[in-house]
Structure formats: C-alpha cells, structure tokens
Amino acid sequence: MDTESQRVTSPPGSVVRRLAVPGGVLAAVAGAFVYVAAVDPNEPGHYPACPLFQYTGVYCPGCGGLRSAYAFAHGDLAVAFQANAVAVVAYFVFAVLWTLWVVRSVRGRPLHVDLRTVHLWGIGALLFVFTVVRNLPFGGWLHP
C-alpha cells in the first residue's frame, strides 16, 4: 500500500483554529508595542512611575522596561538594551518561543515548555543579580 495514500491531511479550518491562540497572543503583544511606540514613556505624565523606585530609589528588574520597549519598537537596540537589558532578552526569548509555538501548532503538536524548579530558581537568581548590580555604584551603566 502506498504511504502517500495513507497520509491524512488536516482540514484547512483546523490549522486556522490551531493558530487562533498564538495569533491572538501576537496581536496583543504587537498592540502593546504599538501603543508604547506611539506614547513616549520618556515624557513625564504618560505612565505611572515605578512605586519601588519612587519610594525607595531602588531600581527593580522592570524599571526602564517601557523605555526599552519604546526604543526597541523604534529599532534602537542599543538604547533598548541600556534601558533594560533583561527586557530586551525577554523580547527575543518571546519571539523564539512564539515561533516554536506556531510551528508546532501548524503541525498539530502542542508546545510544552518544561520549566523545572531549578530553571525557575535560576531565572529568579539572574533577576536578583541583575537588580543588585544595577543598584550598586559600579552598575550605573544598567540604570534606565
């Protein structure tokens, strides 16, 4: 028996249905980037201030994230990286994971990201080190 005749193809509607959620996530993220690109976070009064920085003067790991997204959306990777290096890395990680999600969805296979406890602790440790270093005198180059 011919293997080509045994191959079952999925109906076109099912592929569109499987891509609905990744497409919706991409639309939401793109919409957020479009908004941040249009409303400059470098101008005061457009976004709320970071409460941790406002009350303590300590930069959190998210401080500068909006400015980073603004610069990234405008194609200025150097400024985006200087505003928040972790955010820029997260943009690229999101792009890779989203692409894998779409490819696996088209093939009809779910995406499984198996983060174990050690991975979560590692991410937390990296964010902690980033936060501590950016708040020390020699880490001034990491200030947003």
PDB file of N, CA and C in Angstrom, residues 4 6 22-23 25 41 43 49 67 70 73-74 82-84 88-89 97-98 101 105 109 124 129:
ATOM      1  N   GLU A   4       1.766   7.496   0.687  1.00  0.00           N
ATOM      2  CA  GLU A   4       1.149   8.793   0.389  1.00  0.00           C
ATOM      3  C   GLU A   4      -0.365   8.722   0.513  1.00  0.00           C
ATOM      4  N   GLN A   6      -1.932   6.863   2.558  1.00  0.00           N
ATOM      5  CA  GLN A   6      -2.270   6.691   3.966  1.00  0.00           C
ATOM      6  C   GLN A   6      -2.120   7.987   4.750  1.00  0.00           C
ATOM      7  N   PRO A  22      -2.128  31.483  19.226  1.00  0.00           N
ATOM      8  CA  PRO A  22      -0.848  32.171  19.011  1.00  0.00           C
ATOM      9  C   PRO A  22      -1.030  33.498  18.272  1.00  0.00           C
ATOM     10  N   GLY A  23      -1.975  33.533  17.339  1.00  0.00           N
ATOM     11  CA  GLY A  23      -2.240  34.783  16.623  1.00  0.00           C
ATOM     12  C   GLY A  23      -2.801  35.851  17.543  1.00  0.00           C
ATOM     13  N   VAL A  25      -2.269  36.051  20.806  1.00  0.00           N
ATOM     14  CA  VAL A  25      -1.169  36.488  21.685  1.00  0.00           C
ATOM     15  C   VAL A  25      -0.263  37.460  20.945  1.00  0.00           C
ATOM     16  N   PRO A  41       7.325  56.909  26.650  1.00  0.00           N
ATOM     17  CA  PRO A  41       7.468  56.836  28.109  1.00  0.00           C
ATOM     18  C   PRO A  41       8.566  57.756  28.648  1.00  0.00           C
ATOM     19  N   GLU A  43       8.591  60.912  28.151  1.00  0.00           N
ATOM     20  CA  GLU A  43       7.912  62.155  28.510  1.00  0.00           C
ATOM     21  C   GLU A  43       7.105  61.916  29.779  1.00  0.00           C
ATOM     22  N   ALA A  49       4.767  56.066  37.600  1.00  0.00           N
ATOM     23  CA  ALA A  49       6.151  55.796  37.999  1.00  0.00           C
ATOM     24  C   ALA A  49       6.224  54.462  38.730  1.00  0.00           C
ATOM     25  N   ARG A  67      10.635  52.159  28.545  1.00  0.00           N
ATOM     26  CA  ARG A  67      11.594  52.880  27.696  1.00  0.00           C
ATOM     27  C   ARG A  67      12.340  51.921  26.776  1.00  0.00           C
ATOM     28  N   TYR A  70       9.945  51.037  24.013  1.00  0.00           N
ATOM     29  CA  TYR A  70       9.837  52.179  23.099  1.00  0.00           C
ATOM     30  C   TYR A  70      11.028  52.202  22.135  1.00  0.00           C
ATOM     31  N   ALA A  73      10.899  49.205  19.750  1.00  0.00           N
ATOM     32  CA  ALA A  73       9.887  49.398  18.706  1.00  0.00           C
ATOM     33  C   ALA A  73      10.363  50.374  17.638  1.00  0.00           C
ATOM     34  N   HIS A  74      11.243  51.286  18.012  1.00  0.00           N
ATOM     35  CA  HIS A  74      11.786  52.248  17.060  1.00  0.00           C
ATOM     36  C   HIS A  74      13.101  51.768  16.447  1.00  0.00           C
ATOM     37  N   GLN A  82      20.248  49.407  26.952  1.00  0.00           N
ATOM     38  CA  GLN A  82      20.692  50.242  28.067  1.00  0.00           C
ATOM     39  C   GLN A  82      19.543  50.530  29.029  1.00  0.00           C
ATOM     40  N   ALA A  83      18.333  50.681  28.517  1.00  0.00           N
ATOM     41  CA  ALA A  83      17.184  50.980  29.373  1.00  0.00           C
ATOM     42  C   ALA A  83      16.827  49.783  30.247  1.00  0.00           C
ATOM     43  N   ASN A  84      16.857  48.583  29.688  1.00  0.00           N
ATOM     44  CA  ASN A  84      16.581  47.379  30.466  1.00  0.00           C
ATOM     45  C   ASN A  84      17.052  46.167  29.672  1.00  0.00           C
ATOM     46  N   VAL A  88      15.073  43.302  26.911  1.00  0.00           N
ATOM     47  CA  VAL A  88      15.462  43.013  25.525  1.00  0.00           C
ATOM     48  C   VAL A  88      15.680  41.515  25.346  1.00  0.00           C
ATOM     49  N   VAL A  89      16.322  40.877  26.290  1.00  0.00           N
ATOM     50  CA  VAL A  89      16.498  39.428  26.222  1.00  0.00           C
ATOM     51  C   VAL A  89      15.125  38.749  26.228  1.00  0.00           C
ATOM     52  N   LEU A  97      10.106  31.536  21.380  1.00  0.00           N
ATOM     53  CA  LEU A  97       9.059  30.647  21.883  1.00  0.00           C
ATOM     54  C   LEU A  97       7.780  30.769  21.065  1.00  0.00           C
ATOM     55  N   TRP A  98       7.430  31.984  20.648  1.00  0.00           N
ATOM     56  CA  TRP A  98       6.233  32.173  19.839  1.00  0.00           C
ATOM     57  C   TRP A  98       6.384  31.470  18.489  1.00  0.00           C
ATOM     58  N   TRP A 101       5.960  27.848  18.966  1.00  0.00           N
ATOM     59  CA  TRP A 101       4.546  27.606  19.226  1.00  0.00           C
ATOM     60  C   TRP A 101       3.769  27.528  17.912  1.00  0.00           C
ATOM     61  N   SER A 105       2.031  24.297  16.358  1.00  0.00           N
ATOM     62  CA  SER A 105       0.586  24.376  16.154  1.00  0.00           C
ATOM     63  C   SER A 105       0.207  23.989  14.733  1.00  0.00           C
ATOM     64  N   ARG A 109       0.874  19.738  16.959  1.00  0.00           N
ATOM     65  CA  ARG A 109       1.511  19.275  18.189  1.00  0.00           C
ATOM     66  C   ARG A 109       1.554  20.426  19.178  1.00  0.00           C
ATOM     67  N   GLY A 124      15.066  33.390  38.670  1.00  0.00           N
ATOM     68  CA  GLY A 124      14.953  34.290  39.827  1.00  0.00           C
ATOM     69  C   GLY A 124      16.307  34.800  40.286  1.00  0.00           C
ATOM     70  N   VAL A 129      20.368  39.058  40.737  1.00  0.00           N
ATOM     71  CA  VAL A 129      21.711  39.583  40.483  1.00  0.00           C
ATOM     72  C   VAL A 129      21.628  40.845  39.621  1.00  0.00           C
TER      73      VAL A 129
END
